[in-house]
Amino acid sequence: MADLLVFGSIAYDCIETPTDSEDYILGGSAAYAAIAASYFAPVKIAGIVGADFKPSDLERLRARGIDTSGMEFSPKPTFFWRGRYHDNFNSRDTLDLQLNAFEGYVPNLPQSCASAEYVLLGNISPEHQKTVLDSVKNPKFVVLDTMNFWIETARAALDAMLPRADLFILNDSEAKMLSGERNIILAGEKLAKISGGAVIIKTGEYGAMLFHKEGFFVVPAYPVRELHDPTGAGDSFAGALVGYLAGEDKTDFSAIKRGMVYAAATASITVESFSCYKLERSGRDEIERRAEYIKQISRL
Amino acid sequence: MADLLVFGSIAYDCIETPTDSEDYILGGSAAYAAIAASYFAPVKIAGIVGADFKPSDLERLRARGIDTSGMEFSPKPTFFWRGRYHDNFNSRDTLDLQLNAFEGYVPNLPQSCASAEYVLLGNISPEHQKTVLDSVKNPKFVVLDTMNFWIETARAALDAMLPRADLFILNDSEAKMLSGERNIILAGEKLAKISGGAVIIKTGEYGAMLFHKEGFFVVPAYPVRELHDPTGAGDSFAGALVGYLAGEDKTDFSAIKRGMVYAAATASITVESFSCYKLERSGRDEIERRAEYIKQISRL
């Protein structure tokens, strides 16, 4: 079992869905990913929060066994996002976004984080991702996540990060945007050549596709009947996947495929509540049950 | 091995895609489905064509061993469709649609068709589908296909057909429209209760989902790199699936799952050319190769 460093945003979200809303809940790519990964491997989280960050939220992370010594504290407020999902849950508007503590932040990793073997660079600016990866002494396996915002506003910095990722994760519309290809297969194959290794394209309610030098693989999504809040689905997917790899300390094609099943299972729990409430409640047993079901529904 | 009756439109299509166009090519749900099914079972096709129907197109069907004795001939022109695909191939406009020979047509099945054990009611008006099914003496397994146009314009007639289908096939947006559910899983489960048995929801480049009383199953799409013309993908899927079931003379959960793999393989060949040109050229060997590949990419 190897250890995993998860870096990314740690945020407070105000979220409105077609059926419900909740304000100032723990979110951000690193928070979702670290909690998801904590079911599989020892996790260290890095990132910055503000003076408003609640002790109870720090406690939530620690309750999952997450090492929070890489978290920094700013006098500014915590990263803030306000979003609204449309009727079909498939698109959303960002109503407000405040970098706050992340503005001008230069990550300063403690020794415990800089020695991590597995690294997840969760969705945040590619500049922040670079600073963190530069600080990790001898990374064995690096997973990179991003989103459309960085493709549009920080393309050069993102392009410079791609070859440093052993596994690059993004969703279907982002893959088409970044590759300039309309066809998802051509998009994945092109990005796999640019990245340092493999690419996973997430396809939402349909699952995810892996483009790897040893082959192609498709995992279906776990059938979610009660979609509550899609926020953090991709972060949970990435966190569970790299958590699984770190837990097994394996990074071959077969391990990534098995990890994708766990990733899809974990993400499906995340979207059934706001924040990570349900994931924290249901735990590894429910992940195992859903992973088994995903294997079953793909089997002839 | 049992025999299969395929009923639906037999048409001439003028198709424009972002990359190419072709005029007056053989199309229609029954033509695509019958050619696809012909790789698996003895197929009889029923439907009506006009005086303009080319002997060479009749010969194409017969060259695939399809029994055309159920085809009727009208003095009016053949069913005509003109369509244009948009940039992403995911949506299309119908620029012209002429029922022509199908207007006022009352199918009159010959004995050879009325005795078929397996029946595919391809995409055409539910009234036509009813007349044909009423004429089949002792159907063992009935597959029903439809499209958004009939959901919007012939809802009552379609609703009356649903309980008579052992397997109902439609795509994701049609499933949501017909069920009134935004969630694809809830849509499939609801339609499976209304239909006479199982429901398959096709999800385009992602594959297809089966909702069956014995379980849920997901088949990924074969990764298509050269999408040429999506027309007939769904008809080929349905044709290959019911052709496989008729060829094996099995209709259980396991057989439907295996048939879906062949269906996805066959549909992926159809979309790589206009009409059924490539499917007719590449044949069963290529279907087998793609079916094996689909199994491989779903396997851990």
Coordinates of C-alpha atoms in Angstrom, one line a residue:
Chain A
M1 CA 0.0 0.0 0.0
A2 CA 1.4 3.4 -1.1
D3 CA 0.4 6.8 0.0
L4 CA -1.5 9.4 -2.0
L5 CA -1.3 13.2 -2.1
V6 CA -4.5 14.9 -3.2
F7 CA -4.2 18.5 -4.3
G8 CA -7.0 20.8 -5.6
S9 CA -9.6 23.2 -4.4
I10 CA -11.2 23.1 -1.0
A11 CA -14.3 25.1 -1.2
Y12 CA -17.6 26.2 0.2
D13 CA -20.4 25.6 -2.3
C14 CA -24.0 27.1 -2.5
I15 CA -25.9 24.7 -4.8
E16 CA -29.3 24.9 -6.3
T17 CA -30.7 21.8 -8.1
P18 CA -34.2 21.4 -9.7
T19 CA -35.3 19.7 -6.5
D20 CA -33.3 21.1 -3.6
S21 CA -30.7 23.6 -2.5
E22 CA -28.0 23.9 0.2
D23 CA -25.7 26.7 1.2
Y24 CA -22.0 26.7 2.3
I25 CA -21.4 23.0 2.1
L26 CA -17.9 21.5 2.0
G27 CA -16.9 21.0 -1.7
G28 CA -13.9 21.5 -4.0
S29 CA -12.1 19.0 -6.1
A30 CA -9.6 18.0 -3.3
A31 CA -12.2 17.6 -0.7
Y32 CA -14.4 15.3 -2.8
A33 CA -11.4 13.4 -4.2
A34 CA -9.7 13.0 -0.8
I35 CA -12.8 11.6 0.9
A36 CA -13.4 9.2 -2.0
A37 CA -9.7 8.1 -2.0
S38 CA -9.7 7.6 1.8
Y39 CA -11.7 4.3 1.3
F40 CA -8.7 2.8 -0.5
A41 CA -5.4 4.2 0.7
P42 CA -3.7 6.6 3.2
V43 CA -4.5 10.1 1.9
K44 CA -2.8 13.4 2.5
I45 CA -4.7 16.5 1.3
A46 CA -3.1 19.8 0.3
G47 CA -4.7 23.1 -0.5
I48 CA -5.6 26.3 1.2
V49 CA -8.7 27.4 3.1
G50 CA -9.8 30.6 4.8
A51 CA -10.5 31.9 8.2
D52 CA -14.1 30.9 7.8
F53 CA -13.3 27.2 7.4
K54 CA -15.3 25.3 9.9
P55 CA -13.5 23.1 12.5
S56 CA -16.3 20.6 11.9
D57 CA -15.3 20.3 8.2
L58 CA -11.7 19.8 9.2
E59 CA -13.0 17.1 11.5
R60 CA -14.9 15.5 8.6
L61 CA -11.7 15.1 6.7
R62 CA -9.8 13.8 9.7
A63 CA -12.6 11.4 10.6
R64 CA -11.9 9.7 7.2
G65 CA -8.2 9.3 8.3
I66 CA -7.1 12.0 6.0
D67 CA -3.7 13.7 6.9
T68 CA -4.5 17.4 6.8
S69 CA -1.0 18.6 7.6
G70 CA -0.7 19.9 4.0
M71 CA -3.6 22.2 4.4
E72 CA -2.7 25.9 4.7
F73 CA -4.8 28.6 6.2
S74 CA -5.3 32.1 4.8
P75 CA -6.9 35.2 6.4
K76 CA -9.0 35.5 3.3
P77 CA -12.2 33.5 3.0
T78 CA -12.4 30.0 1.6
F79 CA -12.7 29.4 -2.2
F80 CA -16.4 29.9 -3.0
W81 CA -18.7 28.6 -5.7
R82 CA -22.4 29.2 -6.3
G83 CA -24.0 27.1 -9.0
R84 CA -27.4 26.2 -10.4
Y85 CA -28.3 23.0 -12.2
H86 CA -30.8 23.1 -15.0
D87 CA -33.8 20.9 -15.4
N88 CA -32.1 17.9 -16.8
F89 CA -29.1 18.1 -14.4
N90 CA -26.8 17.9 -17.5
S91 CA -25.8 21.5 -17.6
R92 CA -25.2 24.1 -14.9
D93 CA -24.6 27.8 -14.5
T94 CA -21.8 29.2 -12.3
L95 CA -23.6 32.1 -10.6
D96 CA -20.6 33.2 -8.5
L97 CA -17.0 32.1 -8.2
Q98 CA -14.5 33.7 -5.7
L99 CA -10.9 32.3 -5.6
N100 CA -10.4 34.0 -2.2
A101 CA -7.7 32.1 -0.4
F102 CA -6.5 30.6 -3.7
E103 CA -5.7 34.0 -5.1
G104 CA -1.9 34.5 -5.1
Y105 CA -1.5 31.2 -3.2
V106 CA 1.8 29.5 -3.7
P107 CA 1.5 26.0 -2.3
N108 CA 4.3 25.1 0.2
L109 CA 4.2 21.3 0.7
P110 CA 5.3 19.9 4.1
Q111 CA 7.7 16.9 4.0
S112 CA 4.9 14.4 4.6
C113 CA 3.2 15.5 1.3
A114 CA 6.4 16.0 -0.8
S115 CA 7.3 12.4 -0.3
A116 CA 4.0 10.9 -1.6
E117 CA 4.3 8.2 -4.3
Y118 CA 0.9 8.7 -5.9
V119 CA -0.3 12.2 -6.7
L120 CA -3.8 13.5 -7.8
L121 CA -3.7 17.0 -9.2
G122 CA -7.4 17.7 -8.9
N123 CA -9.2 20.3 -10.8
I124 CA -7.6 23.7 -10.1
S125 CA -5.5 26.1 -12.2
P126 CA -2.6 24.3 -14.1
E127 CA -0.2 26.8 -12.5
H128 CA -1.1 25.6 -9.0
Q129 CA -0.9 22.0 -10.2
K130 CA 2.6 22.7 -11.6
T131 CA 3.9 24.2 -8.3
V132 CA 2.7 21.2 -6.4
L133 CA 4.1 18.6 -8.8
D134 CA 7.4 20.4 -8.8
S135 CA 7.5 20.0 -5.0
V136 CA 6.9 16.3 -5.0
K137 CA 10.3 14.6 -4.8
N138 CA 9.8 11.3 -6.6
P139 CA 6.2 10.8 -7.8
K140 CA 5.5 7.3 -9.0
F141 CA 2.1 7.9 -10.7
V142 CA 0.6 11.3 -11.4
V143 CA -3.1 11.8 -12.2
L144 CA -4.2 15.1 -13.7
D145 CA -7.8 16.4 -13.8
T146 CA -9.0 19.7 -15.3
M147 CA -12.2 21.4 -16.6
N148 CA -13.4 23.5 -19.5
F149 CA -12.5 26.8 -17.7
W150 CA -8.8 26.0 -17.7
I151 CA -8.9 24.8 -21.3
E152 CA -10.3 28.2 -22.2
T153 CA -8.2 30.4 -20.0
A154 CA -4.9 28.7 -19.2
R155 CA -4.3 26.6 -22.3
A156 CA -0.5 26.9 -22.4
A157 CA 0.0 26.0 -18.8
L158 CA -2.3 23.1 -19.2
D159 CA -0.5 21.9 -22.3
A160 CA 2.7 22.0 -20.4
M161 CA 1.2 19.7 -17.6
L162 CA -0.2 17.1 -20.0
P163 CA 3.1 15.2 -20.7
R164 CA 3.8 15.0 -16.9
A165 CA 0.5 13.1 -16.2
D166 CA 0.6 9.3 -16.2
L167 CA -3.2 9.4 -16.4
F168 CA -5.2 12.4 -17.6
I169 CA -8.9 12.6 -16.7
L170 CA -11.6 14.8 -18.3
N171 CA -15.1 14.7 -19.5
D172 CA -16.4 14.2 -23.1
S173 CA -17.1 17.8 -24.0
E174 CA -13.8 18.9 -22.5
A175 CA -12.0 16.1 -24.5
K176 CA -13.6 17.3 -27.7
M177 CA -12.7 20.9 -26.9
L178 CA -9.1 20.2 -26.0
S179 CA -8.4 17.9 -28.9
G180 CA -10.4 19.7 -31.6
E181 CA -12.0 16.4 -32.6
R182 CA -15.8 15.9 -32.9
N183 CA -15.4 12.1 -32.5
I184 CA -14.9 11.0 -28.9
I185 CA -12.7 8.0 -29.9
L186 CA -10.4 10.2 -32.0
A187 CA -10.4 12.8 -29.2
G188 CA -9.3 10.1 -26.7
E189 CA -6.6 8.7 -28.9
K190 CA -5.2 12.1 -29.7
L191 CA -5.0 13.1 -26.0
A192 CA -3.5 9.8 -25.1
K193 CA -0.6 10.6 -27.4
I194 CA -0.1 14.1 -26.0
S195 CA -0.4 13.1 -22.3
G196 CA 2.3 11.1 -20.5
G197 CA 0.4 7.9 -20.7
A198 CA -3.3 7.1 -20.5
V199 CA -6.5 9.1 -20.8
I200 CA -9.9 8.6 -19.3
I201 CA -12.9 10.3 -20.8
K202 CA -15.9 10.5 -18.4
T203 CA -19.3 10.3 -20.1
G204 CA -21.6 11.1 -17.2
E205 CA -24.6 8.8 -16.8
Y206 CA -23.0 6.5 -19.4
G207 CA -19.8 5.8 -17.6
A208 CA -16.2 6.3 -18.7
M209 CA -13.7 5.2 -21.4
L210 CA -10.0 4.4 -21.0
F211 CA -7.5 5.0 -23.8
H212 CA -4.3 3.2 -22.8
K213 CA -1.3 1.9 -24.8
E214 CA -2.3 -1.6 -24.0
G215 CA -5.9 -1.2 -25.0
F216 CA -9.3 0.4 -24.8
F217 CA -11.8 -0.2 -22.0
V218 CA -15.3 1.0 -21.2
V219 CA -17.0 1.0 -17.8
P220 CA -20.7 1.6 -17.5
A221 CA -22.0 4.0 -14.9
Y222 CA -23.8 2.6 -11.9
P223 CA -27.5 3.1 -12.6
V224 CA -28.5 6.1 -10.3
R225 CA -32.2 6.3 -9.6
E226 CA -32.0 9.3 -7.2
L227 CA -29.8 12.0 -8.7
H228 CA -29.5 14.6 -6.0
D229 CA -26.5 16.8 -6.9
P230 CA -23.9 15.9 -9.6
T231 CA -21.3 18.2 -8.0
G232 CA -18.1 16.3 -7.2
A233 CA -18.9 13.2 -9.3
G234 CA -15.8 13.7 -11.4
D235 CA -13.6 14.5 -8.4
S236 CA -14.9 11.4 -6.6
F237 CA -14.3 9.3 -9.6
A238 CA -10.7 10.5 -9.9
G239 CA -10.1 10.2 -6.1
A240 CA -11.4 6.7 -5.9
L241 CA -9.5 5.6 -8.9
V242 CA -6.1 6.8 -7.8
G243 CA -6.9 5.8 -4.3
Y244 CA -7.5 2.3 -5.5
L245 CA -4.2 2.3 -7.5
A246 CA -2.2 3.6 -4.4
G247 CA -3.9 1.0 -2.2
E248 CA -2.9 -1.8 -4.5
D249 CA 0.4 0.0 -5.4
K250 CA -0.2 -1.1 -9.1
T251 CA -0.5 1.1 -12.1
D252 CA -0.8 -1.4 -15.0
F253 CA -3.7 -1.5 -17.6
S254 CA -5.5 -4.2 -15.6
A255 CA -5.3 -2.2 -12.3
I256 CA -6.6 0.9 -14.0
K257 CA -9.5 -1.0 -15.3
R258 CA -10.4 -2.4 -11.9
G259 CA -9.9 1.0 -10.4
M260 CA -12.4 2.5 -12.9
V261 CA -15.1 0.1 -11.6
Y262 CA -14.5 1.3 -8.0
A263 CA -14.4 4.9 -9.3
A264 CA -17.8 4.6 -11.0
A265 CA -19.2 3.0 -7.9
T266 CA -17.9 5.7 -5.6
A267 CA -19.1 8.6 -7.9
S268 CA -22.6 7.1 -8.0
I269 CA -22.8 7.4 -4.2
T270 CA -21.6 11.0 -4.3
V271 CA -24.3 12.2 -6.6
E272 CA -27.1 10.8 -4.4
S273 CA -26.6 13.6 -1.8
F274 CA -25.2 17.1 -1.4
S275 CA -21.4 17.3 -0.6
C276 CA -20.0 13.9 0.5
Y277 CA -22.8 13.3 3.1
K278 CA -23.9 9.9 1.6
L279 CA -20.4 8.7 0.8
E280 CA -19.2 9.4 4.3
R281 CA -22.3 7.6 5.7
S282 CA -22.4 4.5 3.5
G283 CA -18.7 3.7 3.3
R284 CA -16.7 0.9 1.8
D285 CA -19.4 -1.8 2.0
E286 CA -21.7 0.2 -0.3
I287 CA -18.8 0.9 -2.7
E288 CA -18.0 -2.8 -2.9
R289 CA -21.7 -3.7 -3.5
R290 CA -22.0 -1.2 -6.3
A291 CA -18.6 -2.3 -7.8
E292 CA -19.9 -5.9 -7.9
Y293 CA -23.1 -4.7 -9.6
I294 CA -21.2 -2.8 -12.2
K295 CA -19.2 -5.9 -13.0
Q296 CA -22.4 -7.9 -13.2
I297 CA -24.2 -5.6 -15.6
S298 CA -21.2 -5.6 -18.0
R299 CA -21.0 -9.4 -18.1
L300 CA -22.6 -11.6 -20.7
Chain B
M1 CA -33.1 -21.7 -36.4
A2 CA -36.4 -19.9 -36.7
D3 CA -37.5 -17.4 -39.4
L4 CA -38.0 -13.7 -39.0
L5 CA -40.4 -11.2 -40.5
V6 CA -39.1 -7.7 -40.8
F7 CA -41.7 -5.0 -41.5
G8 CA -41.2 -1.2 -41.8
S9 CA -40.4 1.4 -44.3
I10 CA -38.5 0.8 -47.5
A11 CA -37.3 4.1 -48.7
Y12 CA -35.2 6.2 -50.9
D13 CA -33.1 8.7 -48.9
C14 CA -31.2 11.8 -49.9
I15 CA -28.7 12.4 -47.2
E16 CA -26.3 15.3 -46.5
T17 CA -23.7 14.9 -43.8
P18 CA -21.0 17.4 -42.7
T19 CA -18.5 15.6 -45.0
D20 CA -20.5 14.1 -47.9
S21 CA -23.9 13.6 -49.6
E22 CA -25.7 11.0 -51.6
D23 CA -29.1 11.0 -53.4
Y24 CA -31.8 8.3 -53.8
I25 CA -30.0 5.6 -51.9
L26 CA -31.8 2.5 -50.5
G27 CA -33.0 3.2 -46.9
G28 CA -35.9 2.8 -44.6
S29 CA -36.2 0.9 -41.3
A30 CA -37.1 -2.5 -42.9
A31 CA -34.3 -2.4 -45.5
Y32 CA -31.6 -1.6 -42.9
A33 CA -33.0 -4.1 -40.4
A34 CA -33.6 -6.9 -43.0
I35 CA -30.0 -6.6 -44.3
A36 CA -28.6 -6.6 -40.8
A37 CA -30.7 -9.6 -39.7
S38 CA -29.8 -11.5 -42.8
Y39 CA -26.4 -12.4 -41.3
F40 CA -28.1 -14.4 -38.6
A41 CA -31.4 -15.9 -39.7
P42 CA -33.7 -16.5 -42.7
V43 CA -35.4 -13.2 -43.2
K44 CA -38.7 -12.2 -44.9
I45 CA -39.2 -8.5 -45.6
A46 CA -42.7 -6.9 -45.9
G47 CA -43.5 -3.3 -46.9
I48 CA -44.5 -1.4 -50.0
V49 CA -42.4 0.3 -52.6
G50 CA -43.3 2.4 -55.7
A51 CA -42.9 2.1 -59.4
D52 CA -39.6 3.9 -59.2
F53 CA -38.1 1.1 -57.0
K54 CA -34.9 0.0 -58.8
P55 CA -34.6 -3.7 -59.8
S56 CA -31.0 -3.4 -58.6
D57 CA -32.2 -2.6 -55.1
L58 CA -34.6 -5.6 -55.1
E59 CA -31.5 -7.6 -56.2
R60 CA -29.5 -6.2 -53.3
L61 CA -32.1 -7.6 -50.8
R62 CA -32.3 -11.0 -52.6
A63 CA -28.5 -11.2 -52.8
R64 CA -28.6 -11.3 -49.0
G65 CA -31.0 -14.2 -49.1
I66 CA -33.9 -12.1 -48.1
D67 CA -37.4 -13.4 -49.1
T68 CA -39.1 -10.5 -50.8
S69 CA -42.4 -12.1 -51.4
G70 CA -44.0 -9.9 -48.8
M71 CA -43.0 -6.7 -50.7
E72 CA -45.9 -4.9 -52.4
F73 CA -45.7 -2.6 -55.3
S74 CA -47.6 0.7 -55.7
P75 CA -48.1 2.9 -58.7
K76 CA -47.1 5.8 -56.4
P77 CA -43.4 6.6 -55.8
T78 CA -41.4 4.9 -53.0
F79 CA -41.4 6.4 -49.5
F80 CA -38.9 9.4 -49.6
W81 CA -36.8 11.1 -47.0
R82 CA -34.4 13.9 -47.3
G83 CA -32.2 14.7 -44.3
R84 CA -29.3 16.8 -43.2
Y85 CA -26.9 16.0 -40.3
H86 CA -25.5 18.9 -38.3
D87 CA -21.8 19.4 -37.5
N88 CA -21.6 17.0 -34.6
F89 CA -23.7 14.2 -36.3
N90 CA -25.8 14.1 -33.2
S91 CA -28.8 16.0 -34.6
R92 CA -30.4 16.1 -37.9
D93 CA -33.1 18.0 -39.8
T94 CA -35.8 16.3 -41.9
L95 CA -35.9 18.5 -45.0
D96 CA -38.6 16.5 -46.9
L97 CA -40.7 13.5 -46.1
Q98 CA -43.1 11.9 -48.6
L99 CA -45.1 8.8 -47.4
N100 CA -45.9 8.1 -51.1
A101 CA -46.6 4.4 -51.4
F102 CA -47.2 4.1 -47.7
E103 CA -50.1 6.5 -47.8
G104 CA -53.3 4.5 -47.4
Y105 CA -51.3 1.3 -47.6
V106 CA -53.0 -1.7 -45.8
P107 CA -50.4 -4.4 -45.6
N108 CA -51.6 -7.8 -46.9
L109 CA -49.1 -10.4 -45.8
P110 CA -48.6 -13.5 -47.9
Q111 CA -48.7 -16.9 -46.1
S112 CA -44.9 -17.1 -46.0
C113 CA -44.8 -13.9 -43.9
A114 CA -47.9 -14.6 -41.7
S115 CA -46.3 -17.8 -40.4
A116 CA -43.1 -16.2 -39.1
E117 CA -42.1 -16.9 -35.5
Y118 CA -40.0 -13.8 -34.9
V119 CA -41.4 -10.4 -35.9
L120 CA -39.6 -7.1 -36.0
L121 CA -42.0 -4.1 -36.3
G122 CA -39.5 -1.6 -37.5
N123 CA -39.9 2.2 -37.3
I124 CA -43.2 3.1 -39.1
S125 CA -46.6 4.3 -38.0
P126 CA -48.1 2.2 -35.1
E127 CA -51.2 1.7 -37.2
H128 CA -49.2 -0.1 -39.9
Q129 CA -47.4 -2.1 -37.2
K130 CA -50.7 -3.2 -35.7
T131 CA -52.1 -4.3 -39.0
V132 CA -49.1 -6.5 -39.7
L133 CA -48.9 -8.0 -36.2
D134 CA -52.7 -8.8 -36.4
S135 CA -51.9 -10.8 -39.5
V136 CA -49.1 -12.9 -38.0
K137 CA -50.7 -16.1 -36.9
N138 CA -48.6 -17.2 -34.0
P139 CA -45.8 -14.9 -33.2
K140 CA -43.3 -16.2 -30.7
F141 CA -41.3 -13.0 -30.1
V142 CA -42.2 -9.5 -31.2
V143 CA -39.7 -6.6 -31.3
L144 CA -41.1 -3.1 -31.6
D145 CA -39.2 0.0 -32.7
T146 CA -40.4 3.6 -33.0
M147 CA -39.2 7.2 -33.1
N148 CA -40.0 10.6 -31.7
F149 CA -42.4 11.4 -34.6
W150 CA -44.8 8.6 -33.7
I151 CA -44.6 9.5 -30.0
E152 CA -45.7 13.0 -30.8
T153 CA -48.3 12.2 -33.5
A154 CA -49.7 8.7 -32.8
R155 CA -49.4 8.3 -29.1
A156 CA -52.6 6.3 -28.5
A157 CA -51.9 3.9 -31.3
L158 CA -48.3 3.4 -30.0
D159 CA -49.5 3.0 -26.4
A160 CA -51.8 0.2 -27.6
M161 CA -48.9 -1.6 -29.3
L162 CA -46.5 -1.5 -26.3
P163 CA -48.0 -4.4 -24.3
R164 CA -47.8 -6.5 -27.4
A165 CA -44.0 -6.2 -27.7
D166 CA -41.8 -8.7 -26.0
L167 CA -39.0 -6.3 -26.6
F168 CA -39.4 -2.5 -27.2
I169 CA -36.4 -0.6 -28.6
L170 CA -36.0 3.2 -28.6
N171 CA -33.3 5.8 -28.0
D172 CA -32.6 7.8 -24.9
S173 CA -34.4 11.0 -25.8
E174 CA -37.4 9.1 -27.0
A175 CA -37.4 7.1 -23.8
K176 CA -37.4 10.2 -21.7
M177 CA -40.2 11.8 -23.9
L178 CA -42.4 8.7 -23.8
S179 CA -42.0 8.0 -20.1
G180 CA -42.0 11.6 -18.9
E181 CA -38.9 10.8 -16.8
R182 CA -35.7 12.9 -16.9
N183 CA -33.6 10.0 -15.5
I184 CA -32.8 7.4 -18.1
I185 CA -32.8 4.5 -15.5
L186 CA -36.3 5.5 -14.2
A187 CA -37.4 5.9 -17.9
G188 CA -36.3 2.4 -18.8
E189 CA -37.8 0.8 -15.7
K190 CA -41.1 2.5 -16.3
L191 CA -41.3 1.5 -20.0
A192 CA -40.3 -2.1 -19.1
K193 CA -43.4 -2.2 -16.9
I194 CA -45.7 -0.9 -19.7
S195 CA -44.3 -3.0 -22.5
G196 CA -44.9 -6.7 -22.8
G197 CA -41.5 -7.6 -21.5
A198 CA -38.1 -6.0 -21.9
V199 CA -36.9 -2.5 -23.1
I200 CA -33.7 -1.5 -24.7
I201 CA -32.6 2.1 -24.7
K202 CA -30.0 3.0 -27.3
T203 CA -27.5 5.6 -26.3
G204 CA -25.8 6.3 -29.6
E205 CA -22.0 6.4 -29.4
Y206 CA -22.2 5.1 -25.8
G207 CA -24.0 1.9 -26.5
A208 CA -27.3 0.5 -25.2
M209 CA -29.0 -0.5 -22.0
L210 CA -31.3 -3.5 -21.4
F211 CA -34.1 -3.4 -18.8
H212 CA -35.3 -6.9 -18.3
K213 CA -37.2 -8.6 -15.5
E214 CA -34.1 -10.8 -14.9
G215 CA -31.7 -7.9 -14.7
F216 CA -30.0 -4.9 -16.2
F217 CA -27.3 -5.0 -18.8
V218 CA -25.2 -2.4 -20.6
V219 CA -23.3 -3.0 -23.8
P220 CA -20.8 -0.3 -25.0
A221 CA -20.7 0.9 -28.5
Y222 CA -18.0 -0.4 -30.8
P223 CA -15.5 2.6 -31.1
V224 CA -16.2 4.1 -34.5
R225 CA -13.4 6.2 -35.9
E226 CA -14.9 7.1 -39.3
L227 CA -18.5 8.1 -38.8
H228 CA -19.9 8.5 -42.3
D229 CA -23.7 8.5 -42.0
P230 CA -25.6 7.6 -38.8
T231 CA -28.8 6.8 -40.8
G232 CA -30.0 3.3 -40.1
A233 CA -27.9 2.6 -37.0
G234 CA -30.9 2.0 -34.8
D235 CA -32.6 -0.1 -37.5
S236 CA -29.5 -2.2 -38.0
F237 CA -29.2 -2.6 -34.3
A238 CA -32.7 -3.9 -34.0
G239 CA -32.4 -6.1 -37.1
A240 CA -29.2 -7.8 -36.0
L241 CA -30.5 -8.3 -32.5
V242 CA -33.8 -10.0 -33.4
G243 CA -31.9 -11.8 -36.3
Y244 CA -29.5 -13.3 -33.7
L245 CA -32.4 -14.4 -31.5
A246 CA -34.2 -16.0 -34.4
G247 CA -31.0 -17.7 -35.6
E248 CA -30.5 -19.1 -32.1
D249 CA -34.2 -19.5 -31.5
K250 CA -33.7 -18.3 -27.9
T251 CA -35.3 -15.3 -26.2
D252 CA -34.0 -15.5 -22.6
F253 CA -32.1 -12.7 -20.8
S254 CA -28.8 -14.2 -21.7
A255 CA -29.6 -14.6 -25.4
I256 CA -30.8 -10.9 -25.5
K257 CA -27.5 -9.8 -23.9
R258 CA -25.4 -11.8 -26.5
G259 CA -27.7 -10.4 -29.2
M260 CA -27.0 -6.8 -28.1
V261 CA -23.3 -7.4 -28.6
Y262 CA -23.9 -8.5 -32.2
A263 CA -26.4 -5.6 -32.6
A264 CA -23.8 -3.0 -31.5
A265 CA -21.2 -4.6 -33.8
T266 CA -23.5 -4.6 -36.8
A267 CA -24.7 -1.0 -36.2
S268 CA -21.1 0.2 -36.1
I269 CA -20.5 -1.1 -39.6
T270 CA -23.7 0.5 -41.0
V271 CA -22.6 4.0 -39.9
E272 CA -19.3 3.8 -41.7
S273 CA -20.9 4.2 -45.1
F274 CA -24.1 5.5 -46.7
S275 CA -26.9 3.0 -46.9
C276 CA -25.8 -0.6 -46.2
Y277 CA -22.9 -0.5 -48.6
K278 CA -20.2 -1.4 -46.1
L279 CA -22.4 -3.9 -44.2
E280 CA -23.1 -5.7 -47.4
R281 CA -19.4 -5.7 -48.3
S282 CA -17.8 -6.7 -45.0
G283 CA -20.2 -9.4 -44.0
R284 CA -20.4 -11.8 -41.0
D285 CA -16.6 -12.0 -40.5
E286 CA -16.3 -8.3 -39.7
I287 CA -19.4 -8.5 -37.4
E288 CA -17.8 -11.4 -35.5
R289 CA -14.5 -9.5 -35.2
R290 CA -16.3 -6.4 -33.8
A291 CA -18.5 -8.4 -31.5
E292 CA -15.3 -10.0 -30.0
Y293 CA -13.8 -6.6 -29.6
I294 CA -16.8 -5.3 -27.8
K295 CA -16.6 -8.2 -25.4
Q296 CA -12.9 -7.5 -24.8
I297 CA -13.4 -3.8 -24.0
S298 CA -16.1 -4.6 -21.4
R299 CA -13.9 -7.2 -19.7
L300 CA -11.7 -6.6 -16.6

